[in-house]
Amino acid sequence: MTAIRQLRPAQTIQLVIAHLVLLAYTALAMFPIILIVINSVKSKRAIFTTPYAMPNSNTWDPIGYETVWDRASFPSYFQNSIIVTLASLLLIMLAGSMAAWALAEYRFPGNAIMGLYLALGIMIPIRLGTVSILRLVVDLHLVGTLYALILVYTASGLPLAVFILTNFMKQVPRDLKDAARVDGASEYRIYLMILPLVRPALGTVMVFNMIPIWNDLWFPLILAPSEKSKTVTLGAQSFLGQFVNDWNAVLASLSLAMIPMVILYIIFSRQLIRGLTAGAVK
Amino acid sequence: MLRTLWANRSKFPLHIIVFLAPAVIIYSTFMIYPLIDSLRLSLYAPDDNQQEVFVGLDNYQKLTTDDLWQPRLEGAIKNNIKFFAIHMLVQNPIGLLLAALLSSQFIRGRAIYRTVIFTPTVLSVVLIGFIWRMILSPLWGISADVIDFINANIIDNLNTLGFGIDAIENQPWLGLENTALPTLALISVWQWIGIPMMLFLAALISIPDELIEAARVDGATAWGVFWRIKFRLILPTVGIVGVLTFVGNFNAFDLIYTTQRATAGPNYSTDILGTFFYRTFFGIQLTPGNPTMGATIAGVMFLIILAGVLLYMFGWQRRILQVEY
């Protein structure tokens, strides 16, 4: 309050305008999402007659959710998405931190070239190699399996992960590693010892990769389109395409796919935003 | 010679190889090899026996001159440029404005605004596409209500102040050839605005306070401080946002596929390189896929993206360095 009172009148007007702009944009960001969620539990009639009203006992009708439950296997889609995302993140962080450690810690012939080679993929989208990725996956008999997705996402996430982690690992103090070496620790042990020290960078790597992997449509569509390997994103896409004229089902499936993400996001938003901005400043 | 090489190799510490191996193997097999192999495939075409044979640059020539391919390529590139231009003109300036407002310590509830405005960015493009298809559907009539509201409350008031603005007319925004692409670009802006906002915000809050205070003492206005000091200091971020937008847009696919299907209707008016690539490579309906022509389109996309990235690296970054020193 005191801070506001000290402002000159012109500054108070500026402050009011700033809040108005931010509020207007906040409304624009939330309006479509809220509209979908509140209408997902209404009867078809109410969706069209009173779309802006909150659901009440007269308009309440979860028929859309029943259709989704009967006709689509969302639990299995969620399971696939969770497996693919977690396995890819784990592999990116493990393989990425190992390679970053080698690049940051040891002077060996070809170090700089190896760093450049691994960084090439930061700016080049992996999608451009799709024709050959599909052939490779067919040759390896991995079509329609989650392994194909996991390996592709790991490959595309590695370049940025190695880049961020190498910069971070170079800052770990020498003394620590030298003390461990004097104690006779192996190089593998020292790597494991350093890992907890670069947790913030690992967090950034996780944040950068998690959302794009979970939300990707392209590779599930091309590499794993079968019913048993569908991810949530692809499952929602094909369900929505089939039921496009059943408003209750469309609104319910949109809400079902959205709500877990929004809840997770709200819980982890602080970490997510910190990770994003930390990576950006680097 | 061979012996010394071998001796050197045996001296190369095993643990370095162990540390590098997993990343190098996965990355080389599933990213670098496919990218190179796909470029190779763009130089091949199936012959009469469905055997792929080397044809040099014939596919590229076909793509740029053949009556069936050339209009599609030209259309996709033009649409992609429009799609990118709308992002640069709408998404990034608004992202910068929001970041500038959120970086002021006088604004209360900054964390809440920031969190809420970023929400659409964490949702998948598939959901965003269908959400907006519903909202814009003439059947539901939400867009008509919103437009009536804007006409009655904003445009009428501005007009009583002397502005001569025409009322907005509601249209089937995604169904008309001249409105579908701008509408989709604005939906994409709505979703992705969180990224430039966050990158600009991170850059703005890392500017040391002393610099700003010094300018304030010299009597500079907030507006002057922003453009003459802050904006110049965040120029590197402006470049990063620009190149990320470029790569993202020239590689976009999901939103168009979700809302307009692979045919990118109406009448190809929303066809961009990503949908053109998918359609050609995978085929649609009765048209079978054509992997080598698909690889050729990927080759064109690769060249465009590479040109953009190189322009950024050697054009923008070098000039920024000169400005700094």
PDB file of C-alpha atoms in Angstrom, chain A residues 39-232:
ATOM      1  CA  ASN A  39     -19.766 -26.942 -20.913  1.00  0.00           C
ATOM      2  CA  SER A  40     -18.326 -30.455 -20.779  1.00  0.00           C
ATOM      3  CA  VAL A  41     -20.673 -31.379 -17.916  1.00  0.00           C
ATOM      4  CA  LYS A  42     -23.830 -29.826 -19.352  1.00  0.00           C
ATOM      5  CA  SER A  43     -26.665 -31.328 -21.365  1.00  0.00           C
ATOM      6  CA  LYS A  44     -26.527 -30.803 -25.109  1.00  0.00           C
ATOM      7  CA  ARG A  45     -29.426 -28.345 -24.926  1.00  0.00           C
ATOM      8  CA  ALA A  46     -27.692 -26.256 -22.266  1.00  0.00           C
ATOM      9  CA  ILE A  47     -24.437 -26.161 -24.217  1.00  0.00           C
ATOM     10  CA  PHE A  48     -26.223 -24.267 -26.967  1.00  0.00           C
ATOM     11  CA  THR A  49     -28.741 -22.220 -24.980  1.00  0.00           C
ATOM     12  CA  THR A  50     -26.669 -21.080 -21.994  1.00  0.00           C
ATOM     13  CA  PRO A  51     -22.997 -21.620 -22.904  1.00  0.00           C
ATOM     14  CA  TYR A  52     -21.676 -18.981 -20.477  1.00  0.00           C
ATOM     15  CA  ALA A  53     -23.547 -20.187 -17.383  1.00  0.00           C
ATOM     16  CA  MET A  54     -21.940 -22.443 -14.803  1.00  0.00           C
ATOM     17  CA  PRO A  55     -23.516 -25.907 -14.766  1.00  0.00           C
ATOM     18  CA  ASN A  56     -26.380 -26.330 -12.276  1.00  0.00           C
ATOM     19  CA  SER A  57     -28.659 -29.190 -11.270  1.00  0.00           C
ATOM     20  CA  ASN A  58     -30.932 -28.558 -14.269  1.00  0.00           C
ATOM     21  CA  THR A  59     -28.206 -28.512 -16.874  1.00  0.00           C
ATOM     22  CA  TRP A  60     -25.828 -31.103 -15.322  1.00  0.00           C
ATOM     23  CA  ASP A  61     -25.275 -34.061 -17.632  1.00  0.00           C
ATOM     24  CA  PRO A  62     -22.010 -36.068 -17.760  1.00  0.00           C
ATOM     25  CA  ILE A  63     -23.116 -38.039 -20.859  1.00  0.00           C
ATOM     26  CA  GLY A  64     -20.011 -36.868 -22.731  1.00  0.00           C
ATOM     27  CA  TYR A  65     -17.714 -38.471 -20.169  1.00  0.00           C
ATOM     28  CA  GLU A  66     -19.710 -41.710 -20.391  1.00  0.00           C
ATOM     29  CA  THR A  67     -19.218 -41.787 -24.172  1.00  0.00           C
ATOM     30  CA  VAL A  68     -15.504 -41.163 -23.799  1.00  0.00           C
ATOM     31  CA  TRP A  69     -15.237 -43.876 -21.155  1.00  0.00           C
ATOM     32  CA  ASP A  70     -17.099 -46.413 -23.332  1.00  0.00           C
ATOM     33  CA  ARG A  71     -15.551 -45.642 -26.677  1.00  0.00           C
ATOM     34  CA  ALA A  72     -11.932 -44.590 -26.117  1.00  0.00           C
ATOM     35  CA  SER A  73      -9.235 -46.204 -24.009  1.00  0.00           C
ATOM     36  CA  PHE A  74      -7.904 -43.070 -22.380  1.00  0.00           C
ATOM     37  CA  PRO A  75      -6.309 -44.940 -19.435  1.00  0.00           C
ATOM     38  CA  SER A  76      -4.170 -46.895 -21.891  1.00  0.00           C
ATOM     39  CA  TYR A  77      -3.318 -43.717 -23.834  1.00  0.00           C
ATOM     40  CA  PHE A  78      -2.248 -42.034 -20.608  1.00  0.00           C
ATOM     41  CA  GLN A  79      -0.148 -45.039 -19.674  1.00  0.00           C
ATOM     42  CA  ASN A  80       1.623 -44.969 -23.046  1.00  0.00           C
ATOM     43  CA  SER A  81       2.296 -41.243 -22.810  1.00  0.00           C
ATOM     44  CA  ILE A  82       3.666 -41.595 -19.288  1.00  0.00           C
ATOM     45  CA  ILE A  83       5.978 -44.462 -20.282  1.00  0.00           C
ATOM     46  CA  VAL A  84       7.268 -42.672 -23.387  1.00  0.00           C
ATOM     47  CA  THR A  85       7.800 -39.336 -21.639  1.00  0.00           C
ATOM     48  CA  LEU A  86       9.473 -40.754 -18.524  1.00  0.00           C
ATOM     49  CA  ALA A  87      11.723 -43.185 -20.409  1.00  0.00           C
ATOM     50  CA  SER A  88      12.804 -40.501 -22.895  1.00  0.00           C
ATOM     51  CA  LEU A  89      13.530 -37.993 -20.134  1.00  0.00           C
ATOM     52  CA  LEU A  90      15.513 -40.557 -18.165  1.00  0.00           C
ATOM     53  CA  LEU A  91      17.589 -41.536 -21.208  1.00  0.00           C
ATOM     54  CA  ILE A  92      18.157 -37.895 -22.220  1.00  0.00           C
ATOM     55  CA  MET A  93      19.339 -37.000 -18.725  1.00  0.00           C
ATOM     56  CA  LEU A  94      21.503 -40.115 -18.293  1.00  0.00           C
ATOM     57  CA  ALA A  95      23.156 -40.245 -21.737  1.00  0.00           C
ATOM     58  CA  GLY A  96      23.257 -36.440 -21.918  1.00  0.00           C
ATOM     59  CA  SER A  97      24.955 -35.979 -18.566  1.00  0.00           C
ATOM     60  CA  MET A  98      27.484 -38.733 -19.301  1.00  0.00           C
ATOM     61  CA  ALA A  99      28.470 -37.161 -22.625  1.00  0.00           C
ATOM     62  CA  ALA A 100      28.485 -33.681 -21.094  1.00  0.00           C
ATOM     63  CA  TRP A 101      30.761 -34.930 -18.338  1.00  0.00           C
ATOM     64  CA  ALA A 102      33.240 -36.341 -20.863  1.00  0.00           C
ATOM     65  CA  LEU A 103      33.228 -33.076 -22.838  1.00  0.00           C
ATOM     66  CA  ALA A 104      33.533 -30.842 -19.773  1.00  0.00           C
ATOM     67  CA  GLU A 105      36.055 -32.847 -17.793  1.00  0.00           C
ATOM     68  CA  TYR A 106      38.556 -34.524 -20.099  1.00  0.00           C
ATOM     69  CA  ARG A 107      40.925 -33.068 -22.664  1.00  0.00           C
ATOM     70  CA  PHE A 108      41.122 -35.565 -25.468  1.00  0.00           C
ATOM     71  CA  PRO A 109      41.797 -35.279 -29.197  1.00  0.00           C
ATOM     72  CA  GLY A 110      38.539 -34.420 -30.963  1.00  0.00           C
ATOM     73  CA  ASN A 111      36.866 -32.925 -27.906  1.00  0.00           C
ATOM     74  CA  ALA A 112      35.872 -29.706 -29.677  1.00  0.00           C
ATOM     75  CA  ILE A 113      34.703 -31.532 -32.803  1.00  0.00           C
ATOM     76  CA  MET A 114      32.645 -33.946 -30.713  1.00  0.00           C
ATOM     77  CA  GLY A 115      31.025 -30.996 -28.926  1.00  0.00           C
ATOM     78  CA  LEU A 116      30.179 -29.372 -32.248  1.00  0.00           C
ATOM     79  CA  TYR A 117      28.850 -32.652 -33.680  1.00  0.00           C
ATOM     80  CA  LEU A 118      26.529 -33.149 -30.730  1.00  0.00           C
ATOM     81  CA  ALA A 119      25.378 -29.512 -30.920  1.00  0.00           C
ATOM     82  CA  LEU A 120      24.400 -29.726 -34.620  1.00  0.00           C
ATOM     83  CA  GLY A 121      20.960 -31.020 -33.740  1.00  0.00           C
ATOM     84  CA  ILE A 122      19.978 -28.057 -31.561  1.00  0.00           C
ATOM     85  CA  MET A 123      18.608 -26.040 -34.453  1.00  0.00           C
ATOM     86  CA  ILE A 124      17.713 -28.763 -36.953  1.00  0.00           C
ATOM     87  CA  PRO A 125      14.265 -30.313 -36.412  1.00  0.00           C
ATOM     88  CA  ILE A 126      14.395 -34.120 -36.322  1.00  0.00           C
ATOM     89  CA  ARG A 127      11.121 -34.233 -38.306  1.00  0.00           C
ATOM     90  CA  LEU A 128      13.053 -33.527 -41.493  1.00  0.00           C
ATOM     91  CA  GLY A 129      14.538 -37.031 -41.242  1.00  0.00           C
ATOM     92  CA  THR A 130      11.139 -38.707 -40.882  1.00  0.00           C
ATOM     93  CA  VAL A 131      11.238 -40.639 -44.185  1.00  0.00           C
ATOM     94  CA  SER A 132      14.427 -42.411 -43.148  1.00  0.00           C
ATOM     95  CA  ILE A 133      13.399 -42.730 -39.501  1.00  0.00           C
ATOM     96  CA  LEU A 134      10.327 -44.697 -40.577  1.00  0.00           C
ATOM     97  CA  ARG A 135      12.462 -46.999 -42.760  1.00  0.00           C
ATOM     98  CA  LEU A 136      14.942 -47.500 -39.946  1.00  0.00           C
ATOM     99  CA  VAL A 137      12.172 -48.291 -37.488  1.00  0.00           C
ATOM    100  CA  VAL A 138      10.642 -50.766 -39.959  1.00  0.00           C
ATOM    101  CA  ASP A 139      14.040 -52.464 -40.426  1.00  0.00           C
ATOM    102  CA  LEU A 140      14.480 -52.745 -36.665  1.00  0.00           C
ATOM    103  CA  HIS A 141      10.946 -54.204 -36.320  1.00  0.00           C
ATOM    104  CA  LEU A 142       9.993 -51.405 -33.927  1.00  0.00           C
ATOM    105  CA  VAL A 143       6.897 -50.091 -35.750  1.00  0.00           C
ATOM    106  CA  GLY A 144       3.961 -49.658 -33.428  1.00  0.00           C
ATOM    107  CA  THR A 145       6.113 -50.001 -30.308  1.00  0.00           C
ATOM    108  CA  LEU A 146       6.863 -47.352 -27.746  1.00  0.00           C
ATOM    109  CA  TYR A 147      10.623 -48.050 -28.148  1.00  0.00           C
ATOM    110  CA  ALA A 148      10.612 -46.272 -31.510  1.00  0.00           C
ATOM    111  CA  LEU A 149       9.166 -43.130 -29.941  1.00  0.00           C
ATOM    112  CA  ILE A 150      11.492 -43.257 -26.955  1.00  0.00           C
ATOM    113  CA  LEU A 151      14.624 -43.562 -29.120  1.00  0.00           C
ATOM    114  CA  VAL A 152      13.555 -40.774 -31.481  1.00  0.00           C
ATOM    115  CA  TYR A 153      12.686 -38.369 -28.661  1.00  0.00           C
ATOM    116  CA  THR A 154      15.939 -39.198 -26.885  1.00  0.00           C
ATOM    117  CA  ALA A 155      17.955 -38.481 -30.027  1.00  0.00           C
ATOM    118  CA  SER A 156      16.205 -35.159 -30.582  1.00  0.00           C
ATOM    119  CA  GLY A 157      16.497 -34.077 -26.938  1.00  0.00           C
ATOM    120  CA  LEU A 158      20.180 -34.948 -26.533  1.00  0.00           C
ATOM    121  CA  PRO A 159      21.855 -32.032 -28.381  1.00  0.00           C
ATOM    122  CA  LEU A 160      20.406 -29.275 -26.192  1.00  0.00           C
ATOM    123  CA  ALA A 161      20.827 -31.423 -23.063  1.00  0.00           C
ATOM    124  CA  VAL A 162      24.530 -32.004 -23.745  1.00  0.00           C
ATOM    125  CA  PHE A 163      25.006 -28.299 -24.500  1.00  0.00           C
ATOM    126  CA  ILE A 164      23.334 -27.071 -21.292  1.00  0.00           C
ATOM    127  CA  LEU A 165      24.916 -29.735 -19.067  1.00  0.00           C
ATOM    128  CA  THR A 166      28.436 -29.233 -20.466  1.00  0.00           C
ATOM    129  CA  ASN A 167      28.310 -25.511 -19.650  1.00  0.00           C
ATOM    130  CA  PHE A 168      27.075 -26.319 -16.181  1.00  0.00           C
ATOM    131  CA  MET A 169      29.560 -29.092 -15.452  1.00  0.00           C
ATOM    132  CA  LYS A 170      32.497 -26.865 -16.386  1.00  0.00           C
ATOM    133  CA  GLN A 171      31.611 -24.744 -13.356  1.00  0.00           C
ATOM    134  CA  VAL A 172      31.938 -27.558 -10.815  1.00  0.00           C
ATOM    135  CA  PRO A 173      35.014 -26.704  -8.671  1.00  0.00           C
ATOM    136  CA  ARG A 174      38.193 -28.639  -9.440  1.00  0.00           C
ATOM    137  CA  ASP A 175      39.145 -29.276  -5.793  1.00  0.00           C
ATOM    138  CA  LEU A 176      36.185 -31.522  -5.266  1.00  0.00           C
ATOM    139  CA  LYS A 177      37.066 -33.830  -8.127  1.00  0.00           C
ATOM    140  CA  ASP A 178      40.787 -33.801  -7.308  1.00  0.00           C
ATOM    141  CA  ALA A 179      40.123 -34.703  -3.697  1.00  0.00           C
ATOM    142  CA  ALA A 180      38.074 -37.677  -4.827  1.00  0.00           C
ATOM    143  CA  ARG A 181      40.813 -38.760  -7.247  1.00  0.00           C
ATOM    144  CA  VAL A 182      43.407 -38.604  -4.464  1.00  0.00           C
ATOM    145  CA  ASP A 183      41.137 -40.874  -2.447  1.00  0.00           C
ATOM    146  CA  GLY A 184      41.334 -43.335  -5.330  1.00  0.00           C
ATOM    147  CA  ALA A 185      37.782 -42.938  -6.621  1.00  0.00           C
ATOM    148  CA  SER A 186      37.245 -44.199 -10.157  1.00  0.00           C
ATOM    149  CA  GLU A 187      36.160 -41.789 -12.929  1.00  0.00           C
ATOM    150  CA  TYR A 188      32.701 -43.407 -12.922  1.00  0.00           C
ATOM    151  CA  ARG A 189      32.357 -42.754  -9.188  1.00  0.00           C
ATOM    152  CA  ILE A 190      33.338 -39.115  -9.625  1.00  0.00           C
ATOM    153  CA  TYR A 191      30.691 -38.713 -12.336  1.00  0.00           C
ATOM    154  CA  LEU A 192      28.052 -40.104  -9.982  1.00  0.00           C
ATOM    155  CA  MET A 193      29.316 -37.773  -7.266  1.00  0.00           C
ATOM    156  CA  ILE A 194      29.027 -34.692  -9.518  1.00  0.00           C
ATOM    157  CA  LEU A 195      25.521 -35.533 -10.745  1.00  0.00           C
ATOM    158  CA  PRO A 196      23.650 -34.172  -7.702  1.00  0.00           C
ATOM    159  CA  LEU A 197      25.603 -30.909  -8.011  1.00  0.00           C
ATOM    160  CA  VAL A 198      24.129 -30.202 -11.448  1.00  0.00           C
ATOM    161  CA  ARG A 199      20.527 -30.823 -10.397  1.00  0.00           C
ATOM    162  CA  PRO A 200      19.339 -27.339 -11.474  1.00  0.00           C
ATOM    163  CA  ALA A 201      20.656 -27.941 -14.991  1.00  0.00           C
ATOM    164  CA  LEU A 202      19.038 -31.387 -15.072  1.00  0.00           C
ATOM    165  CA  GLY A 203      15.787 -29.669 -14.078  1.00  0.00           C
ATOM    166  CA  THR A 204      16.107 -27.264 -16.993  1.00  0.00           C
ATOM    167  CA  VAL A 205      16.761 -30.144 -19.396  1.00  0.00           C
ATOM    168  CA  MET A 206      13.697 -31.964 -18.080  1.00  0.00           C
ATOM    169  CA  VAL A 207      11.473 -28.903 -18.472  1.00  0.00           C
ATOM    170  CA  PHE A 208      12.667 -28.242 -22.016  1.00  0.00           C
ATOM    171  CA  ASN A 209      11.882 -31.791 -23.113  1.00  0.00           C
ATOM    172  CA  MET A 210       8.876 -32.893 -21.097  1.00  0.00           C
ATOM    173  CA  ILE A 211       6.125 -30.783 -22.677  1.00  0.00           C
ATOM    174  CA  PRO A 212       7.167 -31.202 -26.334  1.00  0.00           C
ATOM    175  CA  ILE A 213       7.446 -34.986 -25.909  1.00  0.00           C
ATOM    176  CA  TRP A 214       4.085 -35.321 -24.152  1.00  0.00           C
ATOM    177  CA  ASN A 215       2.347 -33.102 -26.714  1.00  0.00           C
ATOM    178  CA  ASP A 216       3.948 -34.418 -29.911  1.00  0.00           C
ATOM    179  CA  LEU A 217       1.538 -35.588 -32.600  1.00  0.00           C
ATOM    180  CA  TRP A 218       3.886 -36.154 -35.556  1.00  0.00           C
ATOM    181  CA  PHE A 219       5.873 -39.212 -34.472  1.00  0.00           C
ATOM    182  CA  PRO A 220       3.008 -41.121 -32.785  1.00  0.00           C
ATOM    183  CA  LEU A 221       1.002 -40.565 -35.986  1.00  0.00           C
ATOM    184  CA  ILE A 222       3.761 -41.952 -38.196  1.00  0.00           C
ATOM    185  CA  LEU A 223       5.631 -44.471 -36.021  1.00  0.00           C
ATOM    186  CA  ALA A 224       3.055 -45.774 -33.528  1.00  0.00           C
ATOM    187  CA  PRO A 225      -0.498 -45.268 -34.790  1.00  0.00           C
ATOM    188  CA  SER A 226      -1.932 -48.616 -33.586  1.00  0.00           C
ATOM    189  CA  GLU A 227      -4.597 -48.581 -30.896  1.00  0.00           C
ATOM    190  CA  LYS A 228      -2.377 -50.233 -28.293  1.00  0.00           C
ATOM    191  CA  SER A 229       0.553 -47.833 -28.746  1.00  0.00           C
ATOM    192  CA  LYS A 230      -1.429 -44.581 -29.044  1.00  0.00           C
ATOM    193  CA  THR A 231      -0.306 -41.716 -26.830  1.00  0.00           C
ATOM    194  CA  VAL A 232      -2.802 -39.294 -25.272  1.00  0.00           C
TER     195      VAL A 232
END
